[in-house]
PDB file of C-alpha atoms in Angstrom:
ATOM      1  CA  MET A   4      20.870  26.985   5.677  1.00 77.00           C
ATOM      2  CA  LYS A   5      21.376  28.929   2.426  1.00 92.00           C
ATOM      3  CA  PRO A   6      20.489  32.443   3.721  1.00 98.00           C
ATOM      4  CA  ILE A   7      18.956  32.902  -0.436  1.00 98.00           C
ATOM      5  CA  ILE A   8      16.659  30.773  -2.547  1.00 98.00           C
ATOM      6  CA  SER A   9      15.948  31.211  -6.189  1.00 98.00           C
ATOM      7  CA  ALA A  10      12.689  31.692  -7.823  1.00 97.00           C
ATOM      8  CA  PHE A  11      12.348  28.174  -9.124  1.00 97.00           C
ATOM      9  CA  GLU A  12      13.236  26.842  -5.327  1.00 97.00           C
ATOM     10  CA  CYS A  13      10.916  28.880  -3.999  1.00 97.00           C
ATOM     11  CA  ALA A  14       7.771  28.008  -6.447  1.00 97.00           C
ATOM     12  CA  SER A  15       8.902  24.082  -5.760  1.00 97.00           C
ATOM     13  CA  GLU A  16       8.647  24.513  -1.825  1.00 97.00           C
ATOM     14  CA  SER A  17       5.928  26.880  -2.204  1.00 96.00           C
ATOM     15  CA  ALA A  18       3.393  23.539  -3.774  1.00 95.00           C
ATOM     16  CA  GLY A  19       5.563  21.526  -1.793  1.00 95.00           C
ATOM     17  CA  PRO A  20       4.116  19.706   1.697  1.00 95.00           C
ATOM     18  CA  ARG A  21       5.819  22.592   3.731  1.00 95.00           C
ATOM     19  CA  PRO A  22       5.580  25.640   2.059  1.00 97.00           C
ATOM     20  CA  PRO A  23       6.908  28.615   2.968  1.00 98.00           C
ATOM     21  CA  VAL A  24       5.243  31.855   4.561  1.00 98.00           C
ATOM     22  CA  LEU A  25       6.049  34.475   2.204  1.00 98.00           C
ATOM     23  CA  LEU A  26       6.810  37.913   2.970  1.00 98.00           C
ATOM     24  CA  ASP A  27       6.173  41.248   0.114  1.00 98.00           C
ATOM     25  CA  VAL A  28       8.595  43.590   1.415  1.00 98.00           C
ATOM     26  CA  ARG A  29       8.004  46.226  -1.309  1.00 97.00           C
ATOM     27  CA  TRP A  30       9.605  49.808  -0.498  1.00 94.00           C
ATOM     28  CA  GLN A  31      12.274  52.502  -1.617  1.00 85.00           C
ATOM     29  CA  LEU A  32      14.285  55.327  -0.237  1.00 80.00           C
ATOM     30  CA  GLY A  33      12.190  58.128  -0.569  1.00 76.00           C
ATOM     31  CA  GLY A  34      10.128  56.423  -3.073  1.00 77.00           C
ATOM     32  CA  PRO A  35       5.723  55.323  -2.899  1.00 79.00           C
ATOM     33  CA  HIS A  36       4.684  53.047  -0.188  1.00 89.00           C
ATOM     34  CA  GLY A  37       4.779  50.019  -1.482  1.00 88.00           C
ATOM     35  CA  ARG A  38       1.400  48.343  -0.648  1.00 94.00           C
ATOM     36  CA  PRO A  39      -0.531  49.732  -4.126  1.00 94.00           C
ATOM     37  CA  ASP A  40       2.365  47.866  -6.082  1.00 95.00           C
ATOM     38  CA  TYR A  41       1.497  44.664  -4.145  1.00 96.00           C
ATOM     39  CA  GLU A  42      -2.355  44.990  -4.817  1.00 95.00           C
ATOM     40  CA  ALA A  43      -1.608  45.626  -7.988  1.00 96.00           C
ATOM     41  CA  GLY A  44       0.313  41.609  -8.311  1.00 97.00           C
ATOM     42  CA  HIS A  45       2.256  39.399  -5.974  1.00 97.00           C
ATOM     43  CA  ILE A  46       3.659  36.413  -5.807  1.00 97.00           C
ATOM     44  CA  PRO A  47       0.502  34.385  -4.637  1.00 96.00           C
ATOM     45  CA  GLY A  48       0.272  33.498  -1.369  1.00 95.00           C
ATOM     46  CA  ALA A  49       1.814  36.748   0.102  1.00 97.00           C
ATOM     47  CA  VAL A  50       1.408  39.118   2.955  1.00 97.00           C
ATOM     48  CA  PHE A  51       2.466  42.602   2.426  1.00 97.00           C
ATOM     49  CA  VAL A  52       5.199  44.194   5.331  1.00 97.00           C
ATOM     50  CA  ASP A  53       4.980  47.935   5.701  1.00 97.00           C
ATOM     51  CA  LEU A  54       8.954  48.404   6.213  1.00 97.00           C
ATOM     52  CA  ASP A  55       8.597  51.817   7.826  1.00 95.00           C
ATOM     53  CA  ALA A  56       5.778  50.533  10.125  1.00 95.00           C
ATOM     54  CA  GLU A  57       6.692  47.515  10.603  1.00 97.00           C
ATOM     55  CA  LEU A  58      10.501  46.891  10.181  1.00 98.00           C
ATOM     56  CA  ALA A  59      11.432  50.038  11.733  1.00 97.00           C
ATOM     57  CA  GLY A  60      10.645  52.133  15.076  1.00 96.00           C
ATOM     58  CA  PRO A  61       9.995  56.049  14.886  1.00 95.00           C
ATOM     59  CA  PRO A  62      12.656  58.071  13.091  1.00 94.00           C
ATOM     60  CA  GLY A  63      14.946  60.237  15.677  1.00 91.00           C
ATOM     61  CA  SER A  64      17.888  60.105  17.899  1.00 87.00           C
ATOM     62  CA  GLY A  65      18.524  56.542  16.693  1.00 91.00           C
ATOM     63  CA  GLY A  66      18.847  57.030  13.145  1.00 93.00           C
ATOM     64  CA  ARG A  67      16.385  57.186  10.357  1.00 94.00           C
ATOM     65  CA  HIS A  68      15.094  53.458  10.372  1.00 96.00           C
ATOM     66  CA  PRO A  69      15.628  52.721  14.191  1.00 97.00           C
ATOM     67  CA  LEU A  70      15.563  49.191  15.146  1.00 97.00           C
ATOM     68  CA  PRO A  71      11.703  48.759  16.233  1.00 97.00           C
ATOM     69  CA  ASP A  72      10.762  47.283  19.426  1.00 97.00           C
ATOM     70  CA  PRO A  73      10.654  43.253  19.415  1.00 97.00           C
ATOM     71  CA  GLU A  74       7.426  43.061  20.624  1.00 97.00           C
ATOM     72  CA  GLU A  75       5.257  45.464  18.078  1.00 98.00           C
ATOM     73  CA  PHE A  76       7.842  43.238  15.492  1.00 98.00           C
ATOM     74  CA  GLY A  77       6.566  40.220  16.916  1.00 98.00           C
ATOM     75  CA  ALA A  78       3.018  41.027  16.606  1.00 98.00           C
ATOM     76  CA  ALA A  79       3.287  42.266  13.292  1.00 98.00           C
ATOM     77  CA  MET A  80       5.400  38.934  12.099  1.00 98.00           C
ATOM     78  CA  ARG A  81       2.081  36.668  13.505  1.00 98.00           C
ATOM     79  CA  ARG A  82      -0.057  38.919  12.205  1.00 97.00           C
ATOM     80  CA  ALA A  83       1.985  37.920   9.047  1.00 98.00           C
ATOM     81  CA  GLY A  84       1.512  34.255   9.352  1.00 98.00           C
ATOM     82  CA  VAL A  85       4.867  34.131  10.893  1.00 98.00           C
ATOM     83  CA  SER A  86       5.371  31.117  13.059  1.00 98.00           C
ATOM     84  CA  ARG A  87       9.035  29.686  14.407  1.00 96.00           C
ATOM     85  CA  ASP A  88       9.021  26.494  13.299  1.00 96.00           C
ATOM     86  CA  THR A  89       7.371  27.754   9.031  1.00 96.00           C
ATOM     87  CA  PRO A  90      10.229  28.627   6.888  1.00 98.00           C
ATOM     88  CA  VAL A  91       9.770  31.675   5.502  1.00 98.00           C
ATOM     89  CA  VAL A  92      11.379  33.722   2.240  1.00 98.00           C
ATOM     90  CA  VAL A  93      11.328  37.666   1.732  1.00 98.00           C
ATOM     91  CA  TYR A  94      10.883  39.567  -1.408  1.00 98.00           C
ATOM     92  CA  ASP A  95      10.728  42.957  -2.530  1.00 97.00           C
ATOM     93  CA  GLY A  96      10.595  44.510  -6.245  1.00 94.00           C
ATOM     94  CA  GLY A  97      14.230  43.453  -6.948  1.00 88.00           C
ATOM     95  CA  GLN A  98      17.287  45.363  -5.062  1.00 88.00           C
ATOM     96  CA  GLY A  99      16.880  43.826  -2.397  1.00 94.00           C
ATOM     97  CA  TRP A 100      17.535  45.925   0.437  1.00 96.00           C
ATOM     98  CA  ALA A 101      13.817  45.823   2.372  1.00 97.00           C
ATOM     99  CA  ALA A 102      14.522  41.882   1.792  1.00 98.00           C
ATOM    100  CA  ALA A 103      17.593  41.955   3.812  1.00 98.00           C
ATOM    101  CA  ARG A 104      16.358  43.903   6.588  1.00 98.00           C
ATOM    102  CA  ALA A 105      13.403  41.645   6.839  1.00 98.00           C
ATOM    103  CA  TRP A 106      15.797  39.153   7.005  1.00 98.00           C
ATOM    104  CA  TRP A 107      17.871  40.342   9.044  1.00 98.00           C
ATOM    105  CA  LEU A 108      15.174  40.916  11.613  1.00 98.00           C
ATOM    106  CA  LEU A 109      13.561  37.714  11.653  1.00 98.00           C
ATOM    107  CA  ARG A 110      17.201  35.839  12.048  1.00 98.00           C
ATOM    108  CA  TRP A 111      18.020  38.184  14.830  1.00 98.00           C
ATOM    109  CA  THR A 112      15.376  37.837  16.405  1.00 98.00           C
ATOM    110  CA  GLY A 113      15.652  34.145  16.604  1.00 98.00           C
ATOM    111  CA  HIS A 114      13.836  32.797  13.481  1.00 98.00           C
ATOM    112  CA  PRO A 115      15.850  29.544  12.161  1.00 97.00           C
ATOM    113  CA  ASP A 116      14.570  29.688   8.725  1.00 98.00           C
ATOM    114  CA  VAL A 117      14.557  32.567   6.641  1.00 98.00           C
ATOM    115  CA  ARG A 118      15.289  32.927   3.430  1.00 98.00           C
ATOM    116  CA  VAL A 119      15.612  36.621   0.513  1.00 98.00           C
ATOM    117  CA  LEU A 120      14.239  35.317  -2.321  1.00 98.00           C
ATOM    118  CA  ASP A 121      17.765  36.345  -4.944  1.00 98.00           C
ATOM    119  CA  GLY A 122      16.456  38.826  -7.656  1.00 97.00           C
ATOM    120  CA  GLY A 123      13.262  39.866  -6.136  1.00 97.00           C
ATOM    121  CA  LEU A 124      10.045  39.692  -7.201  1.00 97.00           C
ATOM    122  CA  ALA A 125      11.266  40.445 -10.750  1.00 95.00           C
ATOM    123  CA  ALA A 126      13.087  36.885 -10.812  1.00 97.00           C
ATOM    124  CA  TRP A 127       9.594  35.335 -10.774  1.00 97.00           C
ATOM    125  CA  ASP A 128       8.466  33.849 -13.812  1.00 93.00           C
ATOM    126  CA  GLY A 129       4.972  32.776 -12.475  1.00 92.00           C
ATOM    127  CA  GLU A 130       1.643  33.514 -11.752  1.00 93.00           C
ATOM    128  CA  LEU A 131       0.961  36.610  -9.485  1.00 97.00           C
ATOM    129  CA  PHE A 132      -1.832  37.507  -8.034  1.00 95.00           C
ATOM    130  CA  THR A 133      -4.230  40.739  -6.580  1.00 95.00           C
ATOM    131  CA  GLU A 134      -6.197  39.711  -3.558  1.00 88.00           C
ATOM    132  CA  SER A 135      -4.485  40.336  -0.640  1.00 84.00           C
ATOM    133  CA  LEU A 136      -4.528  38.199   1.990  1.00 83.00           C
ATOM    134  CA  THR A 137      -5.366  37.827   6.228  1.00 89.00           C
ATOM    135  CA  PRO A 138      -3.329  34.668   7.051  1.00 94.00           C
ATOM    136  CA  ALA A 139      -4.028  32.525  10.329  1.00 95.00           C
ATOM    137  CA  GLU A 140      -2.347  33.900  13.249  1.00 97.00           C
ATOM    138  CA  GLY A 141       1.331  32.877  13.659  1.00 98.00           C
ATOM    139  CA  ASP A 142       3.013  31.610  17.065  1.00 98.00           C
ATOM    140  CA  PHE A 143       6.689  33.591  16.643  1.00 98.00           C
ATOM    141  CA  ARG A 144       7.754  35.310  19.623  1.00 98.00           C
ATOM    142  CA  PRO A 145      11.269  37.289  18.988  1.00 98.00           C
ATOM    143  CA  GLU A 146      13.942  36.793  20.810  1.00 98.00           C
ATOM    144  CA  PRO A 147      16.486  39.553  20.221  1.00 98.00           C
ATOM    145  CA  GLY A 148      20.835  38.287  19.932  1.00 97.00           C
ATOM    146  CA  ALA A 149      20.564  35.517  17.436  1.00 97.00           C
ATOM    147  CA  LEU A 150      22.815  37.879  15.261  1.00 98.00           C
ATOM    148  CA  PRO A 151      25.747  40.236  16.077  1.00 98.00           C
ATOM    149  CA  LEU A 152      24.787  44.034  16.750  1.00 98.00           C
ATOM    150  CA  LEU A 153      26.862  47.224  16.966  1.00 98.00           C
ATOM    151  CA  ASP A 154      25.769  50.265  18.577  1.00 97.00           C
ATOM    152  CA  ALA A 155      28.122  53.592  17.704  1.00 97.00           C
ATOM    153  CA  GLU A 156      30.688  53.036  20.399  1.00 98.00           C
ATOM    154  CA  GLY A 157      31.004  49.650  18.535  1.00 98.00           C
ATOM    155  CA  ALA A 158      31.088  50.774  15.541  1.00 98.00           C
ATOM    156  CA  ALA A 159      34.296  52.791  15.794  1.00 98.00           C
ATOM    157  CA  ALA A 160      35.624  50.191  18.481  1.00 98.00           C
ATOM    158  CA  LEU A 161      35.259  47.645  15.214  1.00 98.00           C
ATOM    159  CA  ALA A 162      36.838  49.967  12.864  1.00 98.00           C
ATOM    160  CA  ARG A 163      39.996  50.570  14.957  1.00 96.00           C
ATOM    161  CA  SER A 164      40.195  46.569  15.669  1.00 97.00           C
ATOM    162  CA  GLY A 165      38.315  44.244  12.837  1.00 97.00           C
ATOM    163  CA  LEU A 166      36.902  45.626   9.795  1.00 98.00           C
ATOM    164  CA  LEU A 167      33.803  47.689   9.159  1.00 98.00           C
ATOM    165  CA  LEU A 168      32.579  48.017   6.030  1.00 98.00           C
ATOM    166  CA  ASP A 169      30.349  51.243   5.158  1.00 98.00           C
ATOM    167  CA  ALA A 170      27.727  49.609   2.251  1.00 98.00           C
ATOM    168  CA  ARG A 171      26.789  53.324   0.852  1.00 97.00           C
ATOM    169  CA  ALA A 172      27.831  54.440  -2.517  1.00 97.00           C
ATOM    170  CA  ALA A 173      31.004  55.278  -3.039  1.00 97.00           C
ATOM    171  CA  GLU A 174      30.721  59.025  -3.449  1.00 97.00           C
ATOM    172  CA  ARG A 175      28.725  59.098   0.389  1.00 97.00           C
ATOM    173  CA  TYR A 176      31.182  57.618   1.508  1.00 98.00           C
ATOM    174  CA  ARG A 177      34.182  59.938   0.702  1.00 98.00           C
ATOM    175  CA  GLY A 178      31.654  62.752   1.379  1.00 97.00           C
ATOM    176  CA  ASP A 179      31.332  64.372  -2.467  1.00 97.00           C
ATOM    177  CA  VAL A 180      27.772  64.606  -1.825  1.00 95.00           C
ATOM    178  CA  GLU A 181      25.561  63.659   1.284  1.00 94.00           C
ATOM    179  CA  PRO A 182      21.547  63.417  -0.367  1.00 92.00           C
ATOM    180  CA  ILE A 183      20.108  63.039   3.022  1.00 91.00           C
ATOM    181  CA  ASP A 184      21.679  63.253   6.031  1.00 91.00           C
ATOM    182  CA  ARG A 185      23.540  66.474   8.167  1.00 91.00           C
ATOM    183  CA  VAL A 186      27.176  65.720   6.679  1.00 94.00           C
ATOM    184  CA  GLY A 187      28.733  63.555   4.784  1.00 95.00           C
ATOM    185  CA  GLY A 188      31.678  61.383   5.140  1.00 97.00           C
ATOM    186  CA  HIS A 189      32.440  57.944   6.938  1.00 98.00           C
ATOM    187  CA  ILE A 190      33.141  56.459  10.772  1.00 98.00           C
ATOM    188  CA  PRO A 191      36.789  57.218  10.990  1.00 98.00           C
ATOM    189  CA  GLY A 192      38.552  53.559  10.127  1.00 98.00           C
ATOM    190  CA  ALA A 193      35.734  52.492   8.416  1.00 98.00           C
ATOM    191  CA  VAL A 194      36.275  50.882   4.478  1.00 98.00           C
ATOM    192  CA  SER A 195      34.237  51.978   1.588  1.00 98.00           C
ATOM    193  CA  ALA A 196      32.519  48.360   0.026  1.00 98.00           C
ATOM    194  CA  PRO A 197      29.095  49.902  -2.015  1.00 98.00           C
ATOM    195  CA  THR A 198      26.545  47.221  -1.423  1.00 97.00           C
ATOM    196  CA  SER A 199      25.881  47.886  -5.241  1.00 95.00           C
ATOM    197  CA  GLU A 200      28.943  45.760  -6.054  1.00 97.00           C
ATOM    198  CA  ASN A 201      27.397  42.464  -4.177  1.00 97.00           C
ATOM    199  CA  THR A 202      24.798  41.794  -7.065  1.00 97.00           C
ATOM    200  CA  SER A 203      24.836  41.712 -10.513  1.00 95.00           C
ATOM    201  CA  GLY A 204      22.916  44.013 -13.511  1.00 88.00           C
ATOM    202  CA  ASP A 205      19.399  41.976 -12.168  1.00 91.00           C
ATOM    203  CA  GLY A 206      19.650  41.924  -8.443  1.00 92.00           C
ATOM    204  CA  ARG A 207      20.585  38.604  -8.068  1.00 97.00           C
ATOM    205  CA  PHE A 208      23.853  38.094  -5.712  1.00 97.00           C
ATOM    206  CA  LEU A 209      27.091  37.081  -7.650  1.00 98.00           C
ATOM    207  CA  PRO A 210      28.048  33.601  -6.752  1.00 97.00           C
ATOM    208  CA  ALA A 211      29.379  32.797  -3.277  1.00 97.00           C
ATOM    209  CA  GLU A 212      33.003  32.625  -4.577  1.00 98.00           C
ATOM    210  CA  ALA A 213      33.212  35.968  -6.441  1.00 98.00           C
ATOM    211  CA  LEU A 214      31.661  37.217  -2.994  1.00 98.00           C
ATOM    212  CA  ALA A 215      34.316  35.953  -0.861  1.00 98.00           C
ATOM    213  CA  ALA A 216      37.208  37.113  -3.424  1.00 98.00           C
ATOM    214  CA  ARG A 217      35.594  40.581  -3.307  1.00 98.00           C
ATOM    215  CA  PHE A 218      35.620  40.699   0.516  1.00 98.00           C
ATOM    216  CA  LYS A 219      38.870  39.281   1.203  1.00 98.00           C
ATOM    217  CA  GLU A 220      40.078  41.977  -1.316  1.00 97.00           C
ATOM    218  CA  LEU A 221      38.348  44.455   1.324  1.00 98.00           C
ATOM    219  CA  GLY A 222      39.905  42.929   4.152  1.00 97.00           C
ATOM    220  CA  THR A 223      38.006  40.146   5.785  1.00 97.00           C
ATOM    221  CA  ASP A 224      40.828  37.861   5.796  1.00 94.00           C
ATOM    222  CA  GLY A 225      42.382  37.950   9.390  1.00 89.00           C
ATOM    223  CA  ALA A 226      39.945  40.525  10.537  1.00 95.00           C
ATOM    224  CA  PRO A 227      39.034  39.116  14.150  1.00 96.00           C
ATOM    225  CA  GLU A 228      35.538  40.851  13.547  1.00 98.00           C
ATOM    226  CA  VAL A 229      33.509  42.372  10.186  1.00 98.00           C
ATOM    227  CA  GLY A 230      30.853  44.867  10.945  1.00 98.00           C
ATOM    228  CA  VAL A 231      28.338  46.689   8.332  1.00 98.00           C
ATOM    229  CA  TYR A 232      26.700  49.935   8.447  1.00 98.00           C
ATOM    230  CA  CYS A 233      25.312  52.408   6.332  1.00 97.00           C
ATOM    231  CA  GLY A 234      22.721  55.281   6.131  1.00 96.00           C
ATOM    232  CA  SER A 235      19.898  54.156   8.080  1.00 95.00           C
ATOM    233  CA  GLY A 236      20.690  50.037   8.545  1.00 96.00           C
ATOM    234  CA  VAL A 237      19.017  49.161   5.110  1.00 97.00           C
ATOM    235  CA  SER A 238      21.383  48.082   2.918  1.00 96.00           C
ATOM    236  CA  GLY A 239      23.570  47.427   5.230  1.00 98.00           C
ATOM    237  CA  ALA A 240      21.124  44.446   6.380  1.00 98.00           C
ATOM    238  CA  HIS A 241      22.042  43.531   2.488  1.00 98.00           C
ATOM    239  CA  GLU A 242      25.388  43.463   2.764  1.00 98.00           C
ATOM    240  CA  VAL A 243      25.170  41.408   5.851  1.00 98.00           C
ATOM    241  CA  LEU A 244      23.296  38.874   3.796  1.00 98.00           C
ATOM    242  CA  ALA A 245      26.510  39.288   0.543  1.00 98.00           C
ATOM    243  CA  LEU A 246      28.476  38.418   3.332  1.00 98.00           C
ATOM    244  CA  ALA A 247      26.478  35.317   4.721  1.00 98.00           C
ATOM    245  CA  VAL A 248      26.304  33.794   1.617  1.00 98.00           C
ATOM    246  CA  ALA A 249      29.947  34.521   0.983  1.00 98.00           C
ATOM    247  CA  GLY A 250      30.245  32.159   4.646  1.00 97.00           C
ATOM    248  CA  ILE A 251      31.231  35.100   6.428  1.00 98.00           C
ATOM    249  CA  PRO A 252      29.825  36.196   9.720  1.00 97.00           C
ATOM    250  CA  ALA A 253      29.005  39.997  10.287  1.00 98.00           C
ATOM    251  CA  ALA A 254      27.492  42.661  12.929  1.00 98.00           C
ATOM    252  CA  LEU A 255      25.209  45.358  11.790  1.00 98.00           C
ATOM    253  CA  TYR A 256      25.481  48.574  13.214  1.00 98.00           C
ATOM    254  CA  ALA A 257      21.985  48.902  12.730  1.00 97.00           C
ATOM    255  CA  GLY A 258      21.454  53.357  13.865  1.00 97.00           C
ATOM    256  CA  SER A 259      24.293  53.681  10.421  1.00 98.00           C
ATOM    257  CA  TRP A 260      25.479  57.117   9.418  1.00 98.00           C
ATOM    258  CA  SER A 261      21.712  58.574   9.863  1.00 97.00           C
ATOM    259  CA  GLU A 262      22.848  58.104  13.846  1.00 97.00           C
ATOM    260  CA  TRP A 263      26.432  58.836  13.514  1.00 97.00           C
ATOM    261  CA  SER A 264      26.128  62.036  11.820  1.00 96.00           C
ATOM    262  CA  ALA A 265      23.489  63.198  13.742  1.00 95.00           C
ATOM    263  CA  ASP A 266      25.967  63.489  17.038  1.00 95.00           C
ATOM    264  CA  GLU A 267      28.543  66.368  16.441  1.00 94.00           C
ATOM    265  CA  SER A 268      30.621  65.181  18.496  1.00 96.00           C
ATOM    266  CA  ARG A 269      31.250  62.252  16.716  1.00 97.00           C
ATOM    267  CA  PRO A 270      33.805  62.259  13.845  1.00 97.00           C
ATOM    268  CA  VAL A 271      33.857  62.618  10.375  1.00 97.00           C
ATOM    269  CA  ALA A 272      36.251  61.378   7.639  1.00 98.00           C
ATOM    270  CA  THR A 273      36.103  62.402   4.429  1.00 97.00           C
ATOM    271  CA  GLY A 274      37.638  61.081   1.070  1.00 97.00           C
ATOM    272  CA  PRO A 275      38.728  57.875  -0.124  1.00 96.00           C
ATOM    273  CA  ASP A 276      40.738  56.391   2.296  1.00 95.00           C
ATOM    274  CA  PRO A 277      39.648  54.940   5.846  1.00 96.00           C
ATOM    275  CA  GLN A 278      41.436  57.653   7.593  1.00 87.00           C
TER     276      GLN A 278
END
């Protein structure tokens, strides 16, 4: 199953005999709440999902967006109409980060059929609705573990034994600037791989062949395992999605730099090189 879907394919499936559940996950780091945008216009049938409240646990020692409690996440997905045997399509405003976070969580907790709308709402040229939807309760029950997950120790080990990709902007990786977390820099051994380079100017993913070539240049060929982290596990999910488009499985370090850098005992590397 392809992890992304075009707007044309989404419209066709929505009009077909087995329409997907549509989840609107519009969100911006440090920006306004996404619900007003949802209420101003969303894809017909879409249900709003709050990333901060439903796709993450409370900020703390596990980072700014730690994984939600699986049972609470499952309850949120059931309220949104998600069932195990019904396909799900997730979209956001176009950046793809929030949609990828929802995709990763649903796949990690065992949903077999989840795709991200390539290019987000900006790619949709059909009608938009303003009515909020209260769907019938779904039956999805999370079973965590279907996708690989790293903790801080696992990420440090993978940086030595395999390939750990840092999905943040290059200047944050180098430690030139750090607008959010305690200190700038990167996990020693991690390779800079900004998420922004996985998409074209319109927010759509590069073709699978181009993504495979990019990740090969970064070192995926020959690496026994591949992992990804970012600032707080949101844009990192987008990089895991890009790797999946390229046919490369990868683990996510969900706590990411916000968890790693909060512990002063953990090493920090700076500059353009991994070490």
